[in-house]
PDB file of C-alpha atoms and ligand atoms in Angstrom:
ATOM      1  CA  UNK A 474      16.870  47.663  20.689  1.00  0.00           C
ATOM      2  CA  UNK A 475      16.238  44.969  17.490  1.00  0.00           C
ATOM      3  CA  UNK A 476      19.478  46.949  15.861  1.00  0.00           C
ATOM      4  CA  UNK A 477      21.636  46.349  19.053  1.00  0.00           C
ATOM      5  CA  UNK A 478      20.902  42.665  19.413  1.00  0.00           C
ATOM      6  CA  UNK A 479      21.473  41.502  15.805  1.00  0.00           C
ATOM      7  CA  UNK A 480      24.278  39.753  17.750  1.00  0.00           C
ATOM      8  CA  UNK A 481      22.550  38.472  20.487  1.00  0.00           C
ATOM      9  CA  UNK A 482      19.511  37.330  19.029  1.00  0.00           C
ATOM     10  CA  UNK A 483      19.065  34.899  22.206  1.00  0.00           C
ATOM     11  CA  UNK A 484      17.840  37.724  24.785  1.00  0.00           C
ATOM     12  CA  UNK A 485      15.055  38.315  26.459  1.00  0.00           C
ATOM     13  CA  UNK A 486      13.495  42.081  26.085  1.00  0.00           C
ATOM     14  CA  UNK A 487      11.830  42.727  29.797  1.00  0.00           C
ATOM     15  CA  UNK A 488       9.615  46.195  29.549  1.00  0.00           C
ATOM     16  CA  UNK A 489       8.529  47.811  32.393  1.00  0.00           C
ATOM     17  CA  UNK A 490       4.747  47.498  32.611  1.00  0.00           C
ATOM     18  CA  UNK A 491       3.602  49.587  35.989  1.00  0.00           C
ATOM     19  CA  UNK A 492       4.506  47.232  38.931  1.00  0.00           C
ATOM     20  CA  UNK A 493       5.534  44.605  36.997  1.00  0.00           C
ATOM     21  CA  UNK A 494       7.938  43.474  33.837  1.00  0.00           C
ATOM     22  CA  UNK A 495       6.531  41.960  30.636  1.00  0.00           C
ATOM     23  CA  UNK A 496       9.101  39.877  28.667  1.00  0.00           C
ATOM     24  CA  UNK A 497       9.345  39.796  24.663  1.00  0.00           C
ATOM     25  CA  UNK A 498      10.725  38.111  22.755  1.00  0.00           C
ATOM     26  CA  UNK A 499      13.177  39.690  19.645  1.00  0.00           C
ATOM     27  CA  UNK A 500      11.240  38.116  17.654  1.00  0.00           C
ATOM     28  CA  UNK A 501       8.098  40.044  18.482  1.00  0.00           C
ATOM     29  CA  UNK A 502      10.079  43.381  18.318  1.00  0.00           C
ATOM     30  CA  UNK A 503      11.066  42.580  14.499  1.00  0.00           C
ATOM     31  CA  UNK A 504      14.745  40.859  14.758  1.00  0.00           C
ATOM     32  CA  UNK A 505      15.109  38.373  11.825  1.00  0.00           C
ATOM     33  CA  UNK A 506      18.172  36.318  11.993  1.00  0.00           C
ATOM     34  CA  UNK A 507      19.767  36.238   8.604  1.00  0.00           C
ATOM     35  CA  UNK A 508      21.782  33.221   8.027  1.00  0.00           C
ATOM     36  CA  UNK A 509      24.469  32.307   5.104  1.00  0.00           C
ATOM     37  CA  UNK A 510      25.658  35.885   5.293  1.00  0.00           C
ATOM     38  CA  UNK A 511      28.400  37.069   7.197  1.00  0.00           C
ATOM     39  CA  UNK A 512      26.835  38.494  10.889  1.00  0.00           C
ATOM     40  CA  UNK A 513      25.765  41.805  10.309  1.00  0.00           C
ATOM     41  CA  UNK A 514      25.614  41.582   6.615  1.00  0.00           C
ATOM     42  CA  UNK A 515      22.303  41.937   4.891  1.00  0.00           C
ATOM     43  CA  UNK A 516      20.902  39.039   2.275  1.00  0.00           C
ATOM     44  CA  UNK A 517      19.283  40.938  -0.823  1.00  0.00           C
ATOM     45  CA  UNK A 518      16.878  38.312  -0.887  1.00  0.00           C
ATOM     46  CA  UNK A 519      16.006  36.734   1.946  1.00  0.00           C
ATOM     47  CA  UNK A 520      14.156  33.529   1.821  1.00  0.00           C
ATOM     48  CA  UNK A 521      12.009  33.546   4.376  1.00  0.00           C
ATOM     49  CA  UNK A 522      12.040  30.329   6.739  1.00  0.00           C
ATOM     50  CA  UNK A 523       8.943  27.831   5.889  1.00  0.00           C
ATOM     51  CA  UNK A 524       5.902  29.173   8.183  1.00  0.00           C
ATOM     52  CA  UNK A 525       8.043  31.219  10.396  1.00  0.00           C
ATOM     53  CA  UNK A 526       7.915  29.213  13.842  1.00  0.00           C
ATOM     54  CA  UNK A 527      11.771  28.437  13.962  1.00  0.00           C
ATOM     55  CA  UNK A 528      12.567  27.715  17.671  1.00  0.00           C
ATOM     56  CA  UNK A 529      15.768  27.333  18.880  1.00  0.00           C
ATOM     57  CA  UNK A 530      16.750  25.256  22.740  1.00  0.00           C
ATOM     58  CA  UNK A 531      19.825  26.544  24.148  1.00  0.00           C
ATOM     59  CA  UNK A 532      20.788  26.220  27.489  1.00  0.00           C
ATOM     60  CA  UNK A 533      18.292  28.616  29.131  1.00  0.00           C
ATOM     61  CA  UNK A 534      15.233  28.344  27.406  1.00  0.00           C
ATOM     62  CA  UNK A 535      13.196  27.795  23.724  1.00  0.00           C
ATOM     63  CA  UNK A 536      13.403  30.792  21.921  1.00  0.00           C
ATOM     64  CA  UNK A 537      11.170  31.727  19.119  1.00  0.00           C
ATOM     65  CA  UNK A 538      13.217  32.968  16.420  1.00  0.00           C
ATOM     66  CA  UNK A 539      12.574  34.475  12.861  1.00  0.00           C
ATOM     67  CA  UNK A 540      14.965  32.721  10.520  1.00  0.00           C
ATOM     68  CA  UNK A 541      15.776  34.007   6.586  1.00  0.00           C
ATOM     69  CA  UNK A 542      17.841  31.592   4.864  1.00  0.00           C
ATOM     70  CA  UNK A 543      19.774  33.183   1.976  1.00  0.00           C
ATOM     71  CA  UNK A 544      18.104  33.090  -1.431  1.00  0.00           C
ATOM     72  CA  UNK A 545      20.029  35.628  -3.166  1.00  0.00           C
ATOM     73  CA  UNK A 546      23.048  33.412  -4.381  1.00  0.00           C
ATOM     74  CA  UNK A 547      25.791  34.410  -1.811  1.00  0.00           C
ATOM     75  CA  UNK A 548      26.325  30.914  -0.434  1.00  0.00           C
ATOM     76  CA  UNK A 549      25.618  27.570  -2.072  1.00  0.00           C
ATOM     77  CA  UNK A 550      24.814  25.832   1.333  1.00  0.00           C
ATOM     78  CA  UNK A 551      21.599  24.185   2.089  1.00  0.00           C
ATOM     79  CA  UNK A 552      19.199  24.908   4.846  1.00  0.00           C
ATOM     80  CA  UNK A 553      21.008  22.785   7.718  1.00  0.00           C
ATOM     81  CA  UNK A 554      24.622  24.071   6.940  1.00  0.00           C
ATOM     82  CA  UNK A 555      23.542  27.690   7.359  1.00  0.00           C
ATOM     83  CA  UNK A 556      22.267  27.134  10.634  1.00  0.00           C
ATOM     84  CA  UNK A 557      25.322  25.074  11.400  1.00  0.00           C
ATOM     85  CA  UNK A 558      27.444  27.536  10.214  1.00  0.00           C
ATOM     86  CA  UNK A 559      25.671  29.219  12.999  1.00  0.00           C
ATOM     87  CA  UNK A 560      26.094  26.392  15.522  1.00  0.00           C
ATOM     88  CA  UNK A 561      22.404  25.469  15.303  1.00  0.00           C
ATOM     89  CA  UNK A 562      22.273  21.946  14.805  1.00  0.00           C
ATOM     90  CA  UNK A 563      19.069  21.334  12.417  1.00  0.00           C
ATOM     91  CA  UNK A 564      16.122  18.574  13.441  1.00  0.00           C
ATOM     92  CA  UNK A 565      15.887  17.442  10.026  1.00  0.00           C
ATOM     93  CA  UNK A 566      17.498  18.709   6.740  1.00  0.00           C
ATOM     94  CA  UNK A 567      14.554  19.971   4.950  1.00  0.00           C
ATOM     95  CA  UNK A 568      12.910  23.041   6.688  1.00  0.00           C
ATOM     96  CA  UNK A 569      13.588  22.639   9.540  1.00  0.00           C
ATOM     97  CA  UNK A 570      11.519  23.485  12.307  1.00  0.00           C
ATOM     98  CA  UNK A 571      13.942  23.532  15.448  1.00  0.00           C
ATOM     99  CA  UNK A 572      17.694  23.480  16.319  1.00  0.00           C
ATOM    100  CA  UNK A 573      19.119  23.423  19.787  1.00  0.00           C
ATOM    101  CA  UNK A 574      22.452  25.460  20.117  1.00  0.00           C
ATOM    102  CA  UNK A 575      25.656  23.855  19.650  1.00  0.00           C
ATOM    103  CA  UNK A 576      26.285  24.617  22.995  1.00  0.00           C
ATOM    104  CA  UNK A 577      23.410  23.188  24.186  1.00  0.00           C
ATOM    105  CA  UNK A 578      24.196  20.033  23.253  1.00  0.00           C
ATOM    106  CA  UNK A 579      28.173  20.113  24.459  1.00  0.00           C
ATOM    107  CA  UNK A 580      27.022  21.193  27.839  1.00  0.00           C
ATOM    108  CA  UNK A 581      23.552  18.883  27.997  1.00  0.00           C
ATOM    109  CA  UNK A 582      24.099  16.170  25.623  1.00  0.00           C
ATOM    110  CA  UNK A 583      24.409  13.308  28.398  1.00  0.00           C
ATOM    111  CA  UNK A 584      21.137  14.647  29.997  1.00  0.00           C
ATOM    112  CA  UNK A 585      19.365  15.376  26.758  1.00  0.00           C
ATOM    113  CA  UNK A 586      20.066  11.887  26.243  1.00  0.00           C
ATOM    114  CA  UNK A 587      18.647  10.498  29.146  1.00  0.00           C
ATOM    115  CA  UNK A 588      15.740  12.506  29.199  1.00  0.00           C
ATOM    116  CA  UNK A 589      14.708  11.042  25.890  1.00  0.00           C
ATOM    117  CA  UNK A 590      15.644   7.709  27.121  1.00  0.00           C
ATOM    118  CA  UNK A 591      13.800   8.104  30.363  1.00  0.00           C
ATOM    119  CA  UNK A 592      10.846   9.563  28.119  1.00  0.00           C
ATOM    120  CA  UNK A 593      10.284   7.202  25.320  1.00  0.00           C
ATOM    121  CA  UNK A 594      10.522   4.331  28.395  1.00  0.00           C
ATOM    122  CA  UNK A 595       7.414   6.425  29.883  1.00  0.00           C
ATOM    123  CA  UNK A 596       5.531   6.830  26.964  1.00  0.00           C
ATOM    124  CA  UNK A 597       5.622   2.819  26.112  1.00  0.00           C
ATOM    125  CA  UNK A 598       4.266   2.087  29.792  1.00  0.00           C
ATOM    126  CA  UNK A 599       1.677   4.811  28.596  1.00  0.00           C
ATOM    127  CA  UNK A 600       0.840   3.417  25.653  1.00  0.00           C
ATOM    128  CA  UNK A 601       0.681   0.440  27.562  1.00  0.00           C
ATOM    129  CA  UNK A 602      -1.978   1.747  30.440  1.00  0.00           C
ATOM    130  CA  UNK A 603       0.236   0.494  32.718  1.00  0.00           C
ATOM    131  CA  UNK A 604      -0.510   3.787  35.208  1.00  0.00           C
ATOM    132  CA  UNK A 605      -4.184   2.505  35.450  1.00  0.00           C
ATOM    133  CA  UNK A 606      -2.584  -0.995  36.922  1.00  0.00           C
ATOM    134  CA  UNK A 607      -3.461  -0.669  40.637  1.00  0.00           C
ATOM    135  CA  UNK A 608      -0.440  -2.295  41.092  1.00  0.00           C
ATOM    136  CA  UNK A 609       2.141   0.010  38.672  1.00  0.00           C
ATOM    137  CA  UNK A 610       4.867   0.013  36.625  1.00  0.00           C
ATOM    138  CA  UNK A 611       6.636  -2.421  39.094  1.00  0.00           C
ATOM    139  CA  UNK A 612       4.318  -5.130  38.273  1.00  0.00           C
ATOM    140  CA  UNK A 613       4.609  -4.870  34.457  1.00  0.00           C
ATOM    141  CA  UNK A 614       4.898  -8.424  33.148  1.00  0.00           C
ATOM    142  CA  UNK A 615       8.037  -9.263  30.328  1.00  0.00           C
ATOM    143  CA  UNK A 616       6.434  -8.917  26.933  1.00  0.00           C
ATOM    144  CA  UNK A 617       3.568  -6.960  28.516  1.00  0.00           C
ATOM    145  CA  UNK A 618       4.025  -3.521  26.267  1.00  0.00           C
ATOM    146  CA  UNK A 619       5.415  -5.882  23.333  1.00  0.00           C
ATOM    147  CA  UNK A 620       3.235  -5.458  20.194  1.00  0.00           C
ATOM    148  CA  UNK A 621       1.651  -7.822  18.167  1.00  0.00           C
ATOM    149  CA  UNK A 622       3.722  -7.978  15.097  1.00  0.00           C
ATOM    150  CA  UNK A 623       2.164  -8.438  12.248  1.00  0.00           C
ATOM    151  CA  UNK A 624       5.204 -10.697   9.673  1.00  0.00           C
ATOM    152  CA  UNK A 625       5.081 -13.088  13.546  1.00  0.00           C
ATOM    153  CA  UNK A 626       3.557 -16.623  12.865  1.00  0.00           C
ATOM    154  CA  UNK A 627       0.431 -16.394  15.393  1.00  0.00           C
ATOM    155  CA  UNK A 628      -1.435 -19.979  15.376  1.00  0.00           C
ATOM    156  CA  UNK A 629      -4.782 -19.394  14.377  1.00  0.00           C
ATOM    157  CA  UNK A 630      -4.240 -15.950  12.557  1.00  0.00           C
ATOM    158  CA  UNK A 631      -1.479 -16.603   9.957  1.00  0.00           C
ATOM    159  CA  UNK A 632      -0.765 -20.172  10.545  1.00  0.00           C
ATOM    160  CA  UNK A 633      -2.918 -22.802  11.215  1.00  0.00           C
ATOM    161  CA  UNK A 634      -3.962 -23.731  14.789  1.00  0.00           C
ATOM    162  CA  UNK A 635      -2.287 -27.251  16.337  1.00  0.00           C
ATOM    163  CA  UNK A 636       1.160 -27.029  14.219  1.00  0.00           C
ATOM    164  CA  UNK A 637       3.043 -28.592  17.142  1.00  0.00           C
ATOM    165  CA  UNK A 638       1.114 -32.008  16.426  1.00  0.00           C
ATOM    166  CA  UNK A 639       1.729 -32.028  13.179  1.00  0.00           C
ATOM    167  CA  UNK A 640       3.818 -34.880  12.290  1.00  0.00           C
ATOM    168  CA  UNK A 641       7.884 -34.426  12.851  1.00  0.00           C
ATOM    169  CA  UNK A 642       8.880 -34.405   9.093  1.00  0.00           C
ATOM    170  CA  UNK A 643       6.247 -32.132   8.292  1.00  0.00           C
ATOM    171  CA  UNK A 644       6.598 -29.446  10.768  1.00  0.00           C
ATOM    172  CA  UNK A 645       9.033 -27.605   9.166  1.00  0.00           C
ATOM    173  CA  UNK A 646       6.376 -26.346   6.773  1.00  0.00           C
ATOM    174  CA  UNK A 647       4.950 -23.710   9.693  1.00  0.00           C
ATOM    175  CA  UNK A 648       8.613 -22.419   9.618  1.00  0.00           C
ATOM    176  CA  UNK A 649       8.909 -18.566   8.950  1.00  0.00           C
ATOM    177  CA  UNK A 650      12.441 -17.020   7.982  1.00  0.00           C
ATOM    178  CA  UNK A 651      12.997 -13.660   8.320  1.00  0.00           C
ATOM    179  CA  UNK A 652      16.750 -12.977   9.069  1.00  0.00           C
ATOM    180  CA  UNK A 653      19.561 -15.447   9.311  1.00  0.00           C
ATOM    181  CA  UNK A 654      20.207 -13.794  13.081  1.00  0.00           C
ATOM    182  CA  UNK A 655      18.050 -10.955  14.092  1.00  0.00           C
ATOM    183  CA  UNK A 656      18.562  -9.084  17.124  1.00  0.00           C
ATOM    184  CA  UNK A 657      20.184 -11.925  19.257  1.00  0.00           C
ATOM    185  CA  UNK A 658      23.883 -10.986  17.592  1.00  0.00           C
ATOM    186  CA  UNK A 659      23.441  -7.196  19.276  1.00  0.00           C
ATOM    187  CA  UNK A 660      22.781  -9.115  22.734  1.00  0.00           C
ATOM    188  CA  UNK A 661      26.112 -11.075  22.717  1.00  0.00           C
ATOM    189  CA  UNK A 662      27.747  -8.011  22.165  1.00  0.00           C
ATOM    190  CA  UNK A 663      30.399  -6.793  24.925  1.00  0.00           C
ATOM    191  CA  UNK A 664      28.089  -4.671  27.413  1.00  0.00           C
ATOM    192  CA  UNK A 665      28.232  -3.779  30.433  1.00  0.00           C
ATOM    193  CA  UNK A 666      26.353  -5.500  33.425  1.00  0.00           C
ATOM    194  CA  UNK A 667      22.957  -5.153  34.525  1.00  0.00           C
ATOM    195  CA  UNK A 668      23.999  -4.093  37.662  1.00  0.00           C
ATOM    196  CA  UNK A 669      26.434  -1.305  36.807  1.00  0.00           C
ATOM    197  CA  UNK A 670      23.898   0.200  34.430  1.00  0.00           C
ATOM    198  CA  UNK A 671      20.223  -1.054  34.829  1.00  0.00           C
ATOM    199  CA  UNK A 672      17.755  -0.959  31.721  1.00  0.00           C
ATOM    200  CA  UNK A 673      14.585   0.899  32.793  1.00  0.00           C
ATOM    201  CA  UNK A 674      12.464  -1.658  30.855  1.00  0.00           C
ATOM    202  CA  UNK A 675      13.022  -5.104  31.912  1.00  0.00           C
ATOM    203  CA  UNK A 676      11.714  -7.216  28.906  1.00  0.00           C
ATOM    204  CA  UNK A 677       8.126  -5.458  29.366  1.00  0.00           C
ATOM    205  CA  UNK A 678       8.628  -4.944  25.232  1.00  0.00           C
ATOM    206  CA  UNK A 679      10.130  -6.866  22.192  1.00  0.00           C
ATOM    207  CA  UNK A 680      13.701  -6.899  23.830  1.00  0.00           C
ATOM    208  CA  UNK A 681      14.969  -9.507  26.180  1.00  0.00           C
ATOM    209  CA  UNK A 682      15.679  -8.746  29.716  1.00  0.00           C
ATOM    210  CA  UNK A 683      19.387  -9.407  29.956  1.00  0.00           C
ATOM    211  CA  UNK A 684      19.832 -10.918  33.238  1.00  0.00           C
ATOM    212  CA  UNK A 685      17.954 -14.264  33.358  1.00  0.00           C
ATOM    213  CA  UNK A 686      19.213 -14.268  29.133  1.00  0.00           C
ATOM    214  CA  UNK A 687      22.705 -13.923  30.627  1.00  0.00           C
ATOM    215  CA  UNK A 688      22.174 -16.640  32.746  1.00  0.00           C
ATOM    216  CA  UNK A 689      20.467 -19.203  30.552  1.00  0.00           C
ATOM    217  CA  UNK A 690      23.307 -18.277  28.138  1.00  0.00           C
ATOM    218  CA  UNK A 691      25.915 -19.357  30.671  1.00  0.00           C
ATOM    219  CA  UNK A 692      23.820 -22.432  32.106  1.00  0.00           C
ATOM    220  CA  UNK A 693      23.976 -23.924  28.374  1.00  0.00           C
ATOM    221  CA  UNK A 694      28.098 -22.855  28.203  1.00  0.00           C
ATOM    222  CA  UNK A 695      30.232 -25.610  28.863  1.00  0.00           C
ATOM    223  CA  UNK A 696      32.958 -23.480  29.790  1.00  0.00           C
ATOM    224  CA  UNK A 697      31.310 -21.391  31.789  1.00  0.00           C
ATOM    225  CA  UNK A 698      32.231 -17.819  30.787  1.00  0.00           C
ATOM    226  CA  UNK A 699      31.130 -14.946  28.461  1.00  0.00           C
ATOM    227  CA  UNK A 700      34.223 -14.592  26.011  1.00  0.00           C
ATOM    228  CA  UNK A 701      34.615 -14.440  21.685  1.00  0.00           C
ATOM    229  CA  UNK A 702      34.989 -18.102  21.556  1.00  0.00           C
ATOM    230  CA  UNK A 703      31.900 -18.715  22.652  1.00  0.00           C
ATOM    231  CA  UNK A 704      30.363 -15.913  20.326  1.00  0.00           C
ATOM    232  CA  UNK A 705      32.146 -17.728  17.425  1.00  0.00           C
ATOM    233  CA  UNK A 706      30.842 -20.959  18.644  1.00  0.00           C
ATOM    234  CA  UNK A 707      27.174 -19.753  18.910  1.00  0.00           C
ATOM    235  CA  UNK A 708      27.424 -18.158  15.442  1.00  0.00           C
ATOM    236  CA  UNK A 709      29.247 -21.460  13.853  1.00  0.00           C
ATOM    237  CA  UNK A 710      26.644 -23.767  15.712  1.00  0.00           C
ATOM    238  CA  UNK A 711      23.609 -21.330  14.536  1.00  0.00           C
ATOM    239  CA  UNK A 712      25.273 -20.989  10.541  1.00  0.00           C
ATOM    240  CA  UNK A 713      25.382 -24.701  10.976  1.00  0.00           C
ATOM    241  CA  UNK A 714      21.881 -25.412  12.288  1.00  0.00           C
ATOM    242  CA  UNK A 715      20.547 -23.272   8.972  1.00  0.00           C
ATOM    243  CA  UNK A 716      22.783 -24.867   6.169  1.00  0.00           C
ATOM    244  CA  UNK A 717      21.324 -27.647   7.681  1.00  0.00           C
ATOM    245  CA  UNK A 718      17.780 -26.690   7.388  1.00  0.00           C
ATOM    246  CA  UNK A 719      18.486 -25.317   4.112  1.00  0.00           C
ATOM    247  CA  UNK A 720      19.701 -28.496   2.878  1.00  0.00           C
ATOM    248  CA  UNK A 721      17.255 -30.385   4.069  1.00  0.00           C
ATOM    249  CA  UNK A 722      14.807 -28.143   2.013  1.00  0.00           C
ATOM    250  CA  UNK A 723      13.355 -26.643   5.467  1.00  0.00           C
ATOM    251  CA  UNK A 724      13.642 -23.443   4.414  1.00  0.00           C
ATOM    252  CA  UNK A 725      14.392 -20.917   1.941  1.00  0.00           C
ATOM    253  CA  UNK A 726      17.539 -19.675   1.622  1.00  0.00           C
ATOM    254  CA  UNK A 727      17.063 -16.690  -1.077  1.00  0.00           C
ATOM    255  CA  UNK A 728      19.673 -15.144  -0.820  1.00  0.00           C
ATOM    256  CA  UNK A 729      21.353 -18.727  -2.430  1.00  0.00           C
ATOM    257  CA  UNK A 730      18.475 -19.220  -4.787  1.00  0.00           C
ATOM    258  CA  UNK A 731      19.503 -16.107  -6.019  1.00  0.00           C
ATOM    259  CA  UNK A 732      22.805 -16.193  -6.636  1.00  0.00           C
ATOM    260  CA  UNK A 733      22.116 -19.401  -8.257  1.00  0.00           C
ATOM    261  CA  UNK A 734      19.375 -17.988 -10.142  1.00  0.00           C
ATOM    262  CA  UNK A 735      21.987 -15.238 -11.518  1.00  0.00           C
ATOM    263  CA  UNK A 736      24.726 -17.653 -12.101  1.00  0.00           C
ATOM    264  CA  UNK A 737      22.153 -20.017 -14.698  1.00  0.00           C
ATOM    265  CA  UNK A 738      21.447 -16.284 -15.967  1.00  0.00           C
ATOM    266  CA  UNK A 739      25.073 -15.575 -16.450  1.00  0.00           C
ATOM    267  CA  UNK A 740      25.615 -19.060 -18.175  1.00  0.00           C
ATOM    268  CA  UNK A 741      23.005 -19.189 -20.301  1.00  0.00           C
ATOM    269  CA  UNK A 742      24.184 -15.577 -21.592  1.00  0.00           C
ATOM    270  CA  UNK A 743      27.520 -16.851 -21.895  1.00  0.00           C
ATOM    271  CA  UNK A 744      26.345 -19.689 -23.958  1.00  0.00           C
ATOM    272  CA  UNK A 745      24.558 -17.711 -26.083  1.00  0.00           C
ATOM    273  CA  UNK A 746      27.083 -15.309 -27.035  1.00  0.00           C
ATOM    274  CA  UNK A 747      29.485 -18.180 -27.642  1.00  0.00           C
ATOM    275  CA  UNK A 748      26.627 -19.919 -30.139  1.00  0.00           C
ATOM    276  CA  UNK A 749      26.726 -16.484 -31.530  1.00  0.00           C
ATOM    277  CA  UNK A 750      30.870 -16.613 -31.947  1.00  0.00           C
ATOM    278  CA  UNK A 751      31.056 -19.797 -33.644  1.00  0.00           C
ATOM    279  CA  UNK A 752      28.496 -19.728 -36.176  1.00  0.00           C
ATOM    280  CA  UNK A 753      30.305 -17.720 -38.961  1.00  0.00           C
ATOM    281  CA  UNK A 754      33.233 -19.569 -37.913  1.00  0.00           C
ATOM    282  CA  UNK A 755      31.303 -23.117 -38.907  1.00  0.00           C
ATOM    283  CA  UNK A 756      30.042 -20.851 -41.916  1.00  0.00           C
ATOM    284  CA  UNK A 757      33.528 -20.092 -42.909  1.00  0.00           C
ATOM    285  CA  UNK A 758      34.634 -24.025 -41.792  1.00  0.00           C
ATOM    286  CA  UNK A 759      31.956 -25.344 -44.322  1.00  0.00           C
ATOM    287  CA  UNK A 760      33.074 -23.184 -46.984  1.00  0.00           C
ATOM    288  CA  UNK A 761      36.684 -24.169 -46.982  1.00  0.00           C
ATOM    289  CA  UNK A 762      35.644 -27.868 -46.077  1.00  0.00           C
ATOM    290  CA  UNK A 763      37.264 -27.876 -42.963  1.00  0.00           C
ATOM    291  CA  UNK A 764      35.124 -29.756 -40.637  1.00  0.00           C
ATOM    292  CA  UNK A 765      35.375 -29.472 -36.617  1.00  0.00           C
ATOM    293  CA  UNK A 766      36.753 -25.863 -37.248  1.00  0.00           C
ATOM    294  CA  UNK A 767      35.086 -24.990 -33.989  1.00  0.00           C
ATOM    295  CA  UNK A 768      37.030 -27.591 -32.269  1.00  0.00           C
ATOM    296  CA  UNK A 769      40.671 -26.277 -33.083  1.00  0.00           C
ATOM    297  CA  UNK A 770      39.783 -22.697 -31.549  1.00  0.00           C
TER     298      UNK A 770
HETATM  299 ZN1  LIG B1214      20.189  41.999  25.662  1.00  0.00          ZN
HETATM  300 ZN1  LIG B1215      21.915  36.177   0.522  1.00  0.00          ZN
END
């Protein structure tokens, strides 16, 4: 039974058991699946897959699978291309633990997709409690499953309480710059609308919910429309309002006090190794009394 499905490593063994069939698995019955050897071939030493609980999703079900990588020198592929070479597409590089089928993925990629989309969504309401709201998921406020990050400025925590009466000319010292533009660049990226393909979570996290962005966006737009020019303009207008900061001595900039920092470097090197240049050539100046030698180099 193991010997006929060295092929077909993916099948189910049902046994007869009085009224009733008991499934196995190949595993169970002793098939090992030896990989960077040519189907059929045997490895003369087998390396035995880390902990032996491969499992492998194809289209049908999870199978439990015993896996033996090659360790005797025939191939000089890693872990993840012998189960490629396979078609099993690896969940990480280093011992893996699981690979769905190649064909798994070309027949169930879009719903794979979604499911993971569709789960990760339900886990954050989760993590939120939002299922013990009597009034649900519908009712989840924007910014409601957002977490506290910790690098925010939050009055009172990391920053001092009452910062908006400080004086004009010395607010700028409760500034914080992370990132020239963070995530606001990916949201005036081409998408498509709301309506033709509707986020599941509607600002309840970090993100903005791109609707009423959309339309503050446009309300502030003189020409009224969503096009490049207006990208261009937002990023010129935002580059602006930062040199501007910058040179006011708002805020750091250290990516620029960096560069400058290795340009004095790179002079002061250069300086040096010219002081180092000249002085046998004075040396040699004084000694045939010419003065200013440096000077006609
Ligand atoms: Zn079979
Ligand atoms: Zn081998």
């Amino acid at each position: 039974m193991v010997k006929s499905h060295r092929f077909l490593p993916f099948h189910l063994i049902q046994k007869r058991n009085g009224d009733h069939s008991d499934r196995w698995s190949l595993k169970s019955l002793g098939l090992r699946i030896q990989l960077g050897h040519p189907p059929g071939s045997e490895c003369l030493i087998p390396a035995r897959e880390f902990n032996d609980d491969f499992v492998v999703i194809d289209r049908d079900m999870v199978h439990e699978v015993a896996i033996d990588y090659c360790g005797c020198g025939h191939t000089t592929k890693g872990q993840a291309e012998q189960l490629m070479d396979q078609r099993l597409w690896p969940a990480t590089l280093i011992n893996p633990k699981a690979a769905p089928t190649f064909r798994c993925l070309e027949e169930r990629y879009p719903s794979l997709l979604r499911m993971v989309h569709e789960w990760r969504h339900s886990r954050m309401l989760n993590r939120a409690g939002r299922g013990h709201d009597p009034e649900r998921v519908d009712k989840t406020g924007v910014g409601e499953c957002a977490l506290l990050r910790p690098p925010c400025l939050h009055p009172g925590m990391n920053m001092a309480e009452g910062w908006e009466n400080a004086p004009a000319e010395t607010q700028h010292i409760h500034t914080l710059n992370i990132g020239l533009d963070a995530n606001y660049r990916l949201k005036r990226k081409d998408m498509s609308s709301d309506a033709a393909d509707p986020g599941l979570c509607k600002g309840f996290a970090s993100s903005i919910y791109d609707p009423p962005f959309r339309e503050r966006s446009l309300k502030h737009d003189m020409k009224q429309s969503w096009d490049h020019s207006r990208d261009r303009e937002l990023t010129r207008v935002q580059l602006k309002s930062n040199m501007d900061r910058w040179l006011r001595g708002q805020s750091f900039n250290t990516k620029a006090l960096n560069l400058l920092s290795t340009l004095h470097k790179k002079i002061s090197a250069a300086m040096e190794e010219y002081l180092k240049a000249i002085s046998p050539l004075l040396v040699l100046g004084d000694l045939i009394g010419e003065k200013n030698v440096d000077k006609v180099f």
